[in-house]
XYZ file of C-alpha atoms in Angstrom:
738
model
C 101.379 84.852 122.622
C 100.404 83.324 119.223
C 97.075 81.987 118.825
C 95.199 79.955 116.011
C 93.874 82.362 113.409
C 90.110 82.532 112.932
C 88.864 81.734 109.520
C 85.523 80.957 108.126
C 86.883 78.140 105.949
C 86.672 74.405 105.740
C 90.099 72.548 104.931
C 92.910 75.063 104.699
C 94.222 73.087 101.793
C 90.888 73.647 99.854
C 90.609 77.241 100.301
C 91.879 78.275 96.602
C 89.527 75.883 94.688
C 86.747 76.649 97.009
C 87.297 80.551 96.311
C 87.234 79.742 92.540
C 84.071 77.877 92.739
C 82.451 80.560 94.346
C 83.827 83.400 92.161
C 82.449 81.511 89.050
C 79.190 81.142 90.692
C 78.925 84.702 91.454
C 80.045 86.062 87.973
C 78.598 84.027 85.132
C 81.155 85.749 82.600
C 83.880 83.637 84.184
C 84.741 79.903 84.319
C 87.717 77.688 85.366
C 89.344 74.656 84.024
C 88.620 71.291 85.192
C 91.997 70.527 86.600
C 91.723 71.031 90.316
C 93.726 70.755 92.746
C 96.689 71.216 90.539
C 95.467 73.326 87.927
C 93.562 76.385 89.051
C 92.934 78.884 86.338
C 90.058 81.327 85.892
C 89.208 82.315 82.514
C 86.572 84.349 80.304
C 83.680 82.056 79.636
C 83.570 83.708 76.085
C 86.852 83.084 74.990
C 88.268 79.941 73.098
C 91.910 79.481 71.974
C 90.569 78.420 68.553
C 88.409 81.571 67.764
C 89.931 84.253 69.814
C 91.104 86.973 67.595
C 92.706 89.370 69.977
C 95.880 89.218 72.167
C 95.471 87.238 75.355
C 96.376 89.050 78.556
C 97.557 86.435 81.326
C 98.396 87.303 84.816
C 98.468 85.471 88.065
C 100.539 84.406 90.991
C 99.929 83.044 94.356
C 96.456 83.297 96.148
C 95.602 85.241 98.879
C 95.810 88.623 97.372
C 91.911 88.683 96.184
C 90.419 90.229 94.052
C 93.834 90.155 92.250
C 93.983 88.621 90.044
C 91.030 86.465 89.089
C 88.771 89.193 90.001
C 90.184 91.028 87.078
C 89.215 88.465 84.358
C 87.049 89.926 81.978
C 86.561 91.691 78.640
C 88.904 94.752 78.625
C 91.227 93.519 81.156
C 92.483 89.857 81.913
C 91.678 86.911 79.473
C 93.054 84.568 82.450
C 94.504 84.413 85.776
C 96.659 81.619 87.220
C 96.223 80.927 90.635
C 98.882 79.621 92.837
C 98.239 78.145 96.428
C 98.135 80.882 99.200
C 101.248 82.931 98.657
C 102.758 80.395 96.320
C 103.680 80.729 92.700
C 101.498 78.775 90.432
C 103.296 75.618 88.763
C 104.515 75.738 85.286
C 101.980 73.010 84.241
C 98.861 75.299 85.395
C 100.425 78.407 83.568
C 100.646 76.358 80.418
C 97.338 75.225 80.701
C 96.019 78.761 80.907
C 98.131 79.680 78.034
C 96.771 76.919 75.889
C 93.291 77.739 76.984
C 93.076 81.210 75.604
C 95.888 82.003 73.494
C 94.838 82.301 69.499
C 96.745 83.362 66.348
C 97.448 86.934 68.059
C 99.447 85.418 70.789
C 99.513 86.271 74.485
C 101.175 88.489 76.960
C 102.169 87.225 80.432
C 102.172 90.293 83.075
C 104.155 88.906 86.018
C 104.680 90.452 89.541
C 108.417 90.737 90.226
C 108.925 87.631 92.670
C 111.614 85.169 91.731
C 109.029 81.963 92.159
C 106.755 83.965 89.679
C 109.395 85.005 87.230
C 110.960 81.469 86.993
C 107.674 79.595 86.640
C 106.220 82.010 84.220
C 109.314 82.409 82.307
C 109.685 78.597 82.008
C 105.923 78.176 81.099
C 106.532 80.946 78.418
C 109.358 79.332 76.835
C 107.660 75.930 76.722
C 104.697 77.646 75.151
C 106.757 79.018 72.299
C 108.412 75.801 71.740
C 104.672 74.483 71.095
C 104.162 77.351 68.575
C 102.480 80.150 70.520
C 103.517 83.626 70.468
C 104.385 84.789 73.780
C 105.702 87.874 75.416
C 106.404 88.817 79.049
C 106.340 91.917 80.981
C 107.645 92.122 84.565
C 106.261 94.796 87.162
C 107.956 95.808 89.979
C 106.638 98.924 91.587
C 107.714 98.693 95.056
C 108.995 102.182 96.313
C 109.685 101.190 100.027
C 113.134 99.522 99.882
C 116.109 102.036 99.041
C 118.413 101.370 96.301
C 120.435 99.372 95.095
C 118.199 96.399 95.327
C 120.434 93.742 93.911
C 119.211 91.201 91.216
C 116.024 90.755 92.867
C 114.713 94.276 92.184
C 111.583 95.911 93.223
C 108.747 93.947 94.465
C 105.475 93.658 92.396
C 102.623 95.492 94.147
C 99.281 96.792 93.485
C 100.503 98.804 90.482
C 100.256 95.737 88.639
C 96.585 96.065 88.530
C 96.899 99.197 86.311
C 99.376 97.786 84.115
C 96.620 94.911 83.757
C 94.069 97.385 82.584
C 96.329 99.115 80.391
C 97.433 95.795 78.390
C 93.797 94.553 78.376
C 92.584 97.672 76.840
C 95.218 97.836 74.366
C 94.515 94.153 73.525
C 90.761 94.805 73.079
C 91.651 97.596 70.707
C 93.141 95.085 68.334
C 96.812 95.946 68.899
C 99.309 93.485 68.001
C 101.412 91.354 70.576
C 104.247 93.670 70.255
C 102.250 96.953 70.684
C 100.226 95.485 73.706
C 103.595 94.616 75.286
C 105.372 97.880 74.528
C 102.245 99.924 76.223
C 102.236 97.384 79.006
C 105.985 97.871 79.568
C 105.815 101.647 79.530
C 103.214 101.598 82.032
C 105.097 99.222 84.264
C 107.830 101.775 84.145
C 105.604 104.883 85.195
C 104.076 103.537 88.368
C 105.143 103.356 91.923
C 103.756 101.762 95.179
C 104.247 101.587 98.831
C 102.406 99.943 101.665
C 101.735 100.712 105.343
C 100.485 97.807 107.470
C 98.947 97.919 111.065
C 98.945 94.128 111.361
C 100.648 91.028 109.735
C 98.565 88.631 107.660
C 97.614 85.048 109.121
C 97.717 82.316 106.717
C 94.794 79.802 106.726
C 95.361 77.088 109.374
C 98.250 78.988 110.919
C 99.124 80.867 114.146
C 98.606 84.784 114.325
C 101.814 86.652 114.313
C 102.760 89.098 117.171
C 105.482 90.705 115.180
C 103.744 94.091 115.042
C 102.795 94.889 118.542
C 99.989 97.144 119.729
C 100.566 101.106 118.755
C 103.045 100.001 115.898
C 102.820 100.163 112.113
C 105.188 98.804 109.438
C 106.060 100.982 106.417
C 106.856 99.070 103.381
C 105.776 95.559 104.744
C 105.492 93.041 101.668
C 102.013 91.466 100.607
C 103.207 88.283 101.818
C 104.221 89.558 105.210
C 107.867 90.072 104.330
C 109.500 92.734 106.618
C 109.316 96.234 105.405
C 111.637 99.170 105.523
C 110.748 100.285 109.205
C 108.586 99.722 112.183
C 107.094 102.804 113.727
C 104.409 104.020 115.985
C 101.223 104.576 114.694
C 100.730 108.090 113.310
C 97.620 110.155 112.201
C 96.683 109.163 108.624
C 97.755 112.658 107.403
C 101.334 112.029 108.626
C 101.325 108.295 107.098
C 100.129 109.600 103.661
C 102.486 112.592 103.464
C 105.464 110.140 104.346
C 104.194 107.489 101.451
C 103.835 110.055 98.899
C 107.246 111.519 99.610
C 108.857 108.265 99.389
C 107.328 107.461 96.297
C 108.015 110.723 94.606
C 111.603 111.161 96.058
C 113.847 112.682 93.446
C 116.791 111.060 95.311
C 115.796 107.531 94.877
C 114.003 108.252 91.482
C 111.370 105.458 91.784
C 109.239 107.072 89.164
C 109.863 109.567 86.375
C 107.303 111.931 87.913
C 108.091 115.543 88.489
C 105.831 118.783 89.120
C 103.337 119.715 86.587
C 102.945 116.030 85.572
C 99.489 114.273 85.496
C 99.033 111.243 87.706
C 96.579 108.469 88.551
C 96.078 107.709 92.150
C 95.315 104.079 93.540
C 94.427 103.602 97.003
C 94.488 99.905 97.859
C 93.300 98.063 100.939
C 95.266 95.259 102.176
C 92.516 93.187 103.178
C 91.211 94.204 106.787
C 91.023 97.973 106.083
C 87.432 99.550 106.224
C 86.329 101.387 103.238
C 86.004 104.414 105.505
C 89.698 104.488 106.232
C 90.590 103.994 102.527
C 88.508 106.967 101.882
C 89.944 108.976 104.171
C 93.517 108.395 102.910
C 92.260 109.011 99.342
C 90.913 112.245 100.585
C 93.903 113.378 102.293
C 96.331 112.128 99.264
C 94.515 114.183 96.567
C 95.285 117.664 97.876
C 98.726 116.533 98.967
C 99.699 115.589 95.434
C 98.153 118.780 94.138
C 99.403 121.247 96.581
C 102.482 119.999 98.046
C 103.901 118.126 94.784
C 102.500 120.188 92.142
C 100.864 117.265 90.338
C 97.518 117.098 88.281
C 95.652 114.345 89.749
C 93.404 112.906 86.694
C 91.831 109.664 88.274
C 91.506 108.211 91.857
C 90.695 104.753 92.307
C 89.929 103.492 95.806
C 89.142 100.230 97.086
C 90.703 96.707 97.581
C 92.675 95.437 94.357
C 95.665 93.523 95.704
C 95.286 92.343 99.308
C 97.503 90.157 101.799
C 94.682 88.155 103.183
C 93.322 89.664 106.481
C 96.246 92.288 106.699
C 95.112 95.837 108.091
C 96.682 98.677 106.143
C 96.786 100.165 102.726
C 99.109 101.015 99.920
C 99.218 103.847 97.750
C 100.131 103.698 94.004
C 100.910 106.589 91.861
C 101.266 106.215 87.975
C 102.403 109.030 85.632
C 99.706 109.739 83.055
C 98.895 110.990 79.553
C 96.150 110.853 77.172
C 97.194 107.225 76.085
C 97.196 105.969 79.642
C 94.041 107.737 80.563
C 92.428 106.260 77.383
C 93.287 102.761 78.316
C 92.336 103.241 81.882
C 88.931 104.785 80.890
C 88.178 101.992 78.470
C 85.210 99.682 79.132
C 85.726 96.269 80.828
C 83.642 93.527 82.311
C 86.208 92.621 84.817
C 83.971 92.481 88.165
C 86.396 94.172 90.507
C 87.477 96.816 88.374
C 85.660 100.071 89.557
C 82.640 101.094 87.596
C 82.129 104.455 85.944
C 85.466 106.095 86.854
C 86.306 108.081 83.967
C 87.684 111.303 85.455
C 84.857 113.648 84.649
C 84.308 114.671 88.191
C 81.608 117.514 89.055
C 82.669 119.867 91.787
C 83.786 117.963 94.911
C 81.493 120.359 97.017
C 78.278 122.094 96.634
C 76.325 124.408 98.811
C 73.988 122.678 101.565
C 70.421 123.461 100.389
C 68.837 125.773 102.988
C 65.195 125.597 104.141
C 63.056 128.659 102.652
C 63.014 131.669 104.797
C 60.400 132.058 107.382
C 57.917 134.690 106.888
C 58.109 137.764 109.155
C 57.041 136.942 112.806
C 53.442 138.338 113.665
C 52.590 140.357 116.427
C 51.363 137.123 118.017
C 54.462 135.260 118.295
C 55.133 133.152 121.424
C 57.403 136.117 123.069
C 59.213 136.025 126.302
C 60.463 138.880 128.393
C 63.907 140.083 128.357
C 64.822 138.360 131.735
C 62.905 135.245 130.747
C 65.020 134.984 127.513
C 68.023 135.382 129.878
C 66.760 132.378 131.935
C 66.255 130.431 128.784
C 69.778 131.037 127.598
C 71.101 129.815 130.842
C 68.941 126.705 131.167
C 69.819 125.652 127.732
C 73.523 126.036 128.217
C 73.396 124.263 131.433
C 71.341 121.195 130.153
C 73.655 121.051 127.036
C 76.977 121.273 128.992
C 75.656 118.407 131.350
C 74.809 116.476 128.145
C 78.175 117.052 126.336
C 80.088 116.275 129.571
C 78.392 112.978 130.426
C 78.184 111.793 126.938
C 81.793 112.301 126.245
C 82.430 109.528 128.792
C 79.121 107.648 129.532
C 76.935 107.920 126.650
C 77.534 107.608 122.754
C 78.876 110.421 120.965
C 75.563 111.340 119.140
C 74.259 113.267 122.221
C 77.721 114.975 122.468
C 77.479 116.071 118.976
C 74.008 117.507 119.522
C 74.792 119.140 122.841
C 77.830 120.814 121.300
C 75.738 121.998 118.326
C 73.342 123.680 120.620
C 75.985 125.514 122.530
C 77.799 126.782 119.362
C 74.188 127.979 117.859
C 72.954 129.298 121.283
C 74.018 132.973 120.579
C 71.947 133.000 117.148
C 68.848 131.425 118.967
C 65.692 134.004 118.973
C 65.660 133.828 122.660
C 62.836 136.155 122.778
C 60.461 133.890 121.074
C 60.043 130.691 123.023
C 58.584 128.585 120.162
C 61.198 129.736 117.541
C 63.954 128.859 120.165
C 62.712 125.203 120.466
C 62.489 125.077 116.724
C 65.892 126.225 116.431
C 67.253 123.724 118.835
C 65.540 120.992 116.795
C 67.282 122.150 113.572
C 70.841 122.564 115.611
C 70.343 118.564 116.600
C 68.930 117.598 113.166
C 72.047 119.023 111.362
C 74.644 116.910 113.463
C 72.944 113.895 114.893
C 72.162 110.565 113.493
C 70.507 107.545 114.858
C 67.228 107.300 116.684
C 68.084 110.203 119.266
C 68.433 112.724 116.216
C 65.140 111.711 114.766
C 63.247 111.841 118.223
C 64.708 115.284 119.072
C 64.077 116.788 115.673
C 61.105 116.241 113.138
C 59.664 113.764 110.697
C 58.278 114.817 107.120
C 55.168 113.177 106.027
C 53.934 115.288 103.221
C 54.321 118.914 102.280
C 50.980 119.593 104.328
C 52.017 117.591 107.383
C 54.844 118.193 109.514
C 55.177 116.161 112.722
C 58.006 116.855 115.264
C 59.451 114.266 117.215
C 60.106 116.283 120.337
C 61.542 119.833 119.448
C 59.016 120.155 116.310
C 56.017 118.969 118.264
C 56.731 121.270 120.979
C 57.157 124.043 118.516
C 53.665 122.975 116.991
C 52.158 123.165 120.365
C 53.521 126.460 121.331
C 52.496 128.450 118.162
C 49.157 126.865 118.195
C 48.210 129.285 121.204
C 46.620 132.713 120.580
C 48.673 134.029 123.740
C 51.489 136.277 123.096
C 53.629 135.167 126.088
C 54.185 131.468 126.659
C 52.750 130.252 130.095
C 53.781 127.360 132.225
C 50.631 125.545 131.054
C 51.630 125.810 127.461
C 55.192 124.367 128.269
C 53.433 121.437 129.971
C 51.225 120.896 126.824
C 54.297 121.213 124.633
C 56.076 118.593 126.660
C 52.996 116.212 126.375
C 52.717 116.766 122.819
C 56.326 115.768 122.425
C 56.065 112.622 124.427
C 52.901 111.828 122.149
C 54.666 112.353 118.955
C 57.671 110.199 119.940
C 55.555 107.353 121.102
C 53.494 107.381 118.116
C 56.455 107.406 115.687
C 58.928 105.384 117.623
C 56.456 102.671 118.844
C 57.441 102.861 122.578
C 55.739 103.761 125.821
C 56.268 103.618 129.410
C 58.305 100.596 130.786
C 60.117 99.983 127.342
C 63.390 101.425 128.711
C 63.665 104.331 126.617
C 63.714 108.142 127.052
C 59.899 108.215 127.495
C 60.428 106.395 130.942
C 62.010 109.854 132.032
C 59.714 112.044 130.304
C 56.119 110.787 131.007
C 56.554 110.751 134.683
C 58.168 114.365 134.307
C 55.066 115.307 132.317
C 52.461 113.984 134.727
C 54.108 115.479 137.744
C 54.153 119.024 135.812
C 50.545 118.902 134.820
C 49.568 117.594 138.790
C 51.483 120.279 140.376
C 50.448 123.145 137.904
C 46.485 122.023 138.419
C 47.266 122.062 142.333
C 47.954 125.416 142.104
C 51.849 125.247 142.619
C 54.213 127.982 141.673
C 55.489 127.227 138.041
C 59.197 127.191 139.523
C 58.009 124.404 141.954
C 56.260 122.431 139.559
C 59.105 122.387 137.167
C 61.690 121.600 139.920
C 59.426 118.635 140.987
C 59.076 117.569 137.171
C 62.614 117.529 136.928
C 63.174 115.284 140.012
C 60.510 112.917 138.522
C 62.358 112.642 135.222
C 65.714 111.539 136.868
C 63.866 109.085 139.165
C 62.056 107.908 135.904
C 65.465 107.540 134.211
C 67.106 105.835 137.044
C 64.171 103.250 137.217
C 65.176 102.053 133.733
C 68.000 100.033 135.406
C 65.576 97.486 136.186
C 63.641 97.227 132.923
C 64.136 94.804 130.050
C 64.731 96.920 126.828
C 61.915 96.639 124.304
C 62.788 99.283 121.981
C 65.821 100.913 120.186
C 69.445 99.539 120.074
C 69.267 98.373 123.485
C 66.605 95.715 122.836
C 69.050 93.742 121.060
C 71.651 93.488 124.095
C 71.366 91.002 126.537
C 69.413 92.034 129.796
C 72.552 90.809 132.040
C 74.778 93.392 130.242
C 72.054 96.303 130.855
C 71.291 95.265 134.547
C 71.925 97.931 136.647
C 72.682 100.594 133.901
C 70.184 103.250 133.446
C 68.867 104.053 129.622
C 71.431 106.548 128.467
C 68.557 108.350 126.325
C 66.381 108.470 129.668
C 69.390 110.046 131.325
C 69.897 112.529 128.711
C 66.387 114.068 128.725
C 66.670 114.055 132.493
C 69.791 116.082 132.420
C 68.185 119.366 133.324
C 67.738 117.978 136.912
C 71.328 116.658 137.115
C 72.611 120.381 136.788
C 72.054 122.395 139.982
C 72.006 125.478 137.838
C 68.730 124.713 136.379
C 67.075 124.282 139.922
C 68.689 127.538 140.897
C 67.592 129.278 137.568
C 64.063 128.496 138.327
C 63.985 129.590 141.934
C 65.569 132.885 140.819
C 63.593 133.513 137.984
C 60.772 135.153 140.372
C 63.616 137.863 141.428
C 65.244 138.340 138.069
C 61.996 138.593 136.185
C 61.583 141.968 137.735
C 64.668 143.362 135.902
C 64.196 145.031 132.807
C 66.314 144.412 129.414
C 68.213 147.749 130.010
C 68.883 146.455 133.672
C 70.011 143.389 132.651
C 72.379 144.732 129.689
C 73.971 147.108 132.251
C 74.725 144.242 134.674
C 76.221 142.356 131.851
C 78.603 144.919 131.155
C 79.665 145.136 134.951
C 80.048 141.418 134.908
C 82.378 141.653 131.784
C 84.645 143.950 133.764
C 85.193 141.193 136.176
C 85.060 138.243 133.649
C 88.455 139.125 131.780
C 88.877 136.093 129.674
C 85.277 136.246 128.641
C 84.586 132.625 129.573
C 81.188 133.468 131.228
C 82.546 132.749 134.837
C 84.223 135.053 137.203
C 86.884 133.244 139.354
C 88.511 134.152 142.589
C 91.713 135.453 140.622
C 89.603 137.593 138.535
C 87.475 138.989 141.315
C 90.772 139.974 143.404
C 92.366 141.547 140.252
C 89.426 143.882 139.704
C 88.820 144.714 143.447
C 92.704 145.428 143.950
C 92.436 147.933 140.917
C 89.931 149.603 142.838
C 92.159 150.218 145.781
C 90.863 147.376 147.949
C 93.034 144.292 149.184
C 90.882 141.577 150.178
C 92.297 138.297 151.675
C 92.242 134.996 149.966
C 89.531 133.991 152.792
C 87.481 137.304 152.279
C 87.546 136.469 148.349
C 86.497 132.941 148.996
C 83.561 134.196 151.102
C 82.462 136.649 148.520
C 82.182 133.706 145.536
C 80.710 131.425 148.121
C 77.987 133.791 149.078
C 76.491 133.809 145.546
C 78.098 130.552 144.150
C 74.658 128.493 144.141
C 76.084 125.568 142.128
C 79.000 125.341 144.325
C 81.370 125.076 141.524
C 83.801 127.815 142.962
C 83.084 130.462 140.185
C 80.084 132.905 139.874
C 78.204 132.828 136.557
C 76.122 135.458 135.160
C 72.838 134.214 136.542
C 74.434 134.094 139.821
C 75.777 137.653 139.617
C 72.474 138.502 138.258
C 70.758 136.989 141.340
C 73.090 138.925 143.496
C 72.502 142.244 141.985
C 68.717 141.583 142.173
C 68.962 140.714 145.874
C 71.078 143.776 146.412
C 68.494 146.017 144.751
C 65.936 144.695 147.267
C 68.144 144.768 150.296
C 67.129 147.578 152.575
C 70.399 147.340 154.508
C 72.695 148.274 151.584
C 73.036 151.893 152.249
C 76.408 151.322 153.810
C 77.560 149.250 150.714
C 76.457 151.928 148.267
C 78.270 154.600 150.352
C 81.508 152.238 149.979
C 80.965 151.911 146.330
C 80.522 155.562 145.790
C 83.684 156.114 147.810
C 85.508 153.913 145.022
C 84.756 156.671 142.800
C 84.653 159.701 145.102
C 88.100 159.341 146.422
C 88.596 162.966 147.859
C 85.029 162.694 149.238
C 83.841 166.038 147.972
C 80.361 164.495 147.326
C 80.155 163.983 143.721
C 82.003 162.040 140.958
C 84.146 163.970 138.351
C 84.769 162.890 134.844
C 88.272 162.357 135.897
C 87.292 159.985 138.741
C 85.141 157.902 136.237
C 88.270 157.782 133.746
C 90.707 156.692 136.523
C 88.310 153.797 137.967
C 87.523 152.418 134.394
C 91.212 152.704 133.311
C 92.104 150.595 136.368
C 89.402 148.132 135.282
C 91.069 147.812 131.799
C 88.552 150.131 130.288
C 89.907 152.963 128.248
C 87.454 155.776 127.427
C 87.262 158.826 125.224
C 86.093 162.017 126.371
C 82.891 161.500 124.712
C 82.111 158.164 126.304
C 83.037 159.746 129.850
C 80.522 162.375 129.023
C 77.974 160.049 128.086
C 78.195 158.099 131.261
C 77.966 161.316 133.426
C 74.902 162.471 131.465
C 73.085 158.982 131.624
C 73.916 158.903 135.596
C 73.228 162.539 136.075
C 69.458 161.952 136.882
C 68.868 165.436 138.348
C 70.675 167.461 135.356
C 72.973 169.475 137.564
C 76.139 168.308 135.684
C 77.604 166.207 138.295
C 77.009 162.705 139.731
C 76.211 162.938 143.461
C 75.392 160.491 145.681
C 71.630 160.484 145.054
C 72.260 160.158 141.359
C 74.478 157.317 142.139
C 71.939 155.416 144.392
C 69.123 155.885 141.735
C 71.564 154.691 138.818
C 72.672 151.465 141.094
C 69.120 150.523 142.114
C 67.544 151.033 138.659
C 65.011 153.732 140.144
């Protein structure tokens, strides 16, 4: 269904004249002839036909392609631009008026896009001007590469390549060349340029209904700048594919649109068609340059990206390639005062990429760093991973993508965190977030620099400062509580929000209060933490009924926000959402009793089961290992084994769950029978000890091929009493870590 096009205009019949009035008000170097509405001519304010001693360069055509052509009027480019009505060739009398206004004794060159109406009207005006005694020459530009030859008498359409031809001609004229020489340079430039466009929508003329010719998910290759049908309609493709297709079409040796071959130098122009964001144009430019260089063997000497010749509100872009040499580049680099020619493009590019400056290396850790025990670092790792996973998952479909990027960065960097140092780990989390997150969330979760002396953190940095301020070498529960309180104070100070503003503070403030309250009441730190996390989630949920007074949400209608919790509050409450963190806290008292060596040993055992190294033991992986050890558990038995330790009920066993199981087994006084069964897995012939051959057999079944030296080392470590054999007593001592 077609709808009336939405335009910010007055009378559709006045759009061109009102555009010209606004243009000359904006750029004092321009003026227009007082002949509205029939005569619509923009010209240089410093030029008079009686005194102008250079060749005048005149172009033009139907309006609706702005900034072409009036936006390129200025010293060093066009002397005048003749404007027709929207998509309508200007009348002969209007063109004649422009010629008379700016043409001096050196004559004028008309640069005309290859459309029948433009050729006829500019041609007739040229002949009339010659009859009046003016020196006039004409160059026709047809740079379209979308339609296959033969193209009949109409030839190739004039597109954005015309802008480059205008620049070459304008620079040649400014250099004082004769009309014949200027025309020769312009004609040569027109023969060296090719253009092809891709449109995602059809333009809508002022006062007209929208076109539904291009449906959802469709694009048109070679669509004309007046909305004429192109070469083909296709499904929308990634810009990589689109750019490759367009470049291949322009440079095709079969069609021979332009005389460009491998090893040539070229100029690239990426032109927006009216409704294409600069971001998308720059993406196209960034893809086109390496493709020209690597796939087509061309040296790209200049790149111009922006909107040069549009089609009202058409979405899409065109790509123009011009063969370049020193003469062409000299003309393109020449100075101009045309308001819409890109400033400062001279081809002298510094390296495209330079290294990211890194912060100064931190000094060596002192003996008073805020360390954690080996088992605590394992718990810290799991806690960080669990929270980041929740944020990443929920953000991908509930929150905006900044939180997702931050959580992903944490997961990627986690392996490099100094988990034995709590303060530095918090600091590194802030660094990960700061690297990838923008917006308010990124600032709140990282730092704000005030001066070289004063560094204030908004969340992680404030917590880091609080943790490192203590003289204690091991972080205590009270220190974590103080760090959270300091982080909240920093966020409130620099963000301006407080409780009730519908921000993340509405989750953090009650969490901090409960944590302090329960610790002061003598609660176990794990209990206090769980209650604190529950308070955070309750606080986040309470934001559903709050009016936003800070952040981006404060600009959104209260009706829209009703019954929707604040995303930032939900994000900081995410540790309570994942059951793994509650479980992590409750398990910590047991796991804390393990040494780093024991944890490392259990990790090796865990990896034997976790064949794909994804951090989880599945039912299939558990069954595979047990079968290789000579056991044949049923599906139900495997399910029961996993259910026994699967605290978060996700159907798999993660390392913390496995670690907790091993810890419980070590404390289980009724595990004698289980140890005997485990010993029998190795001691198949029941001779009372485990030999090297038996160790090798079991490990091979588990997928671990060991050398003789490795087997001997395993026996040496397990042979606690030094008799050269691993008997049952040795095995028990090894399994129980005694």
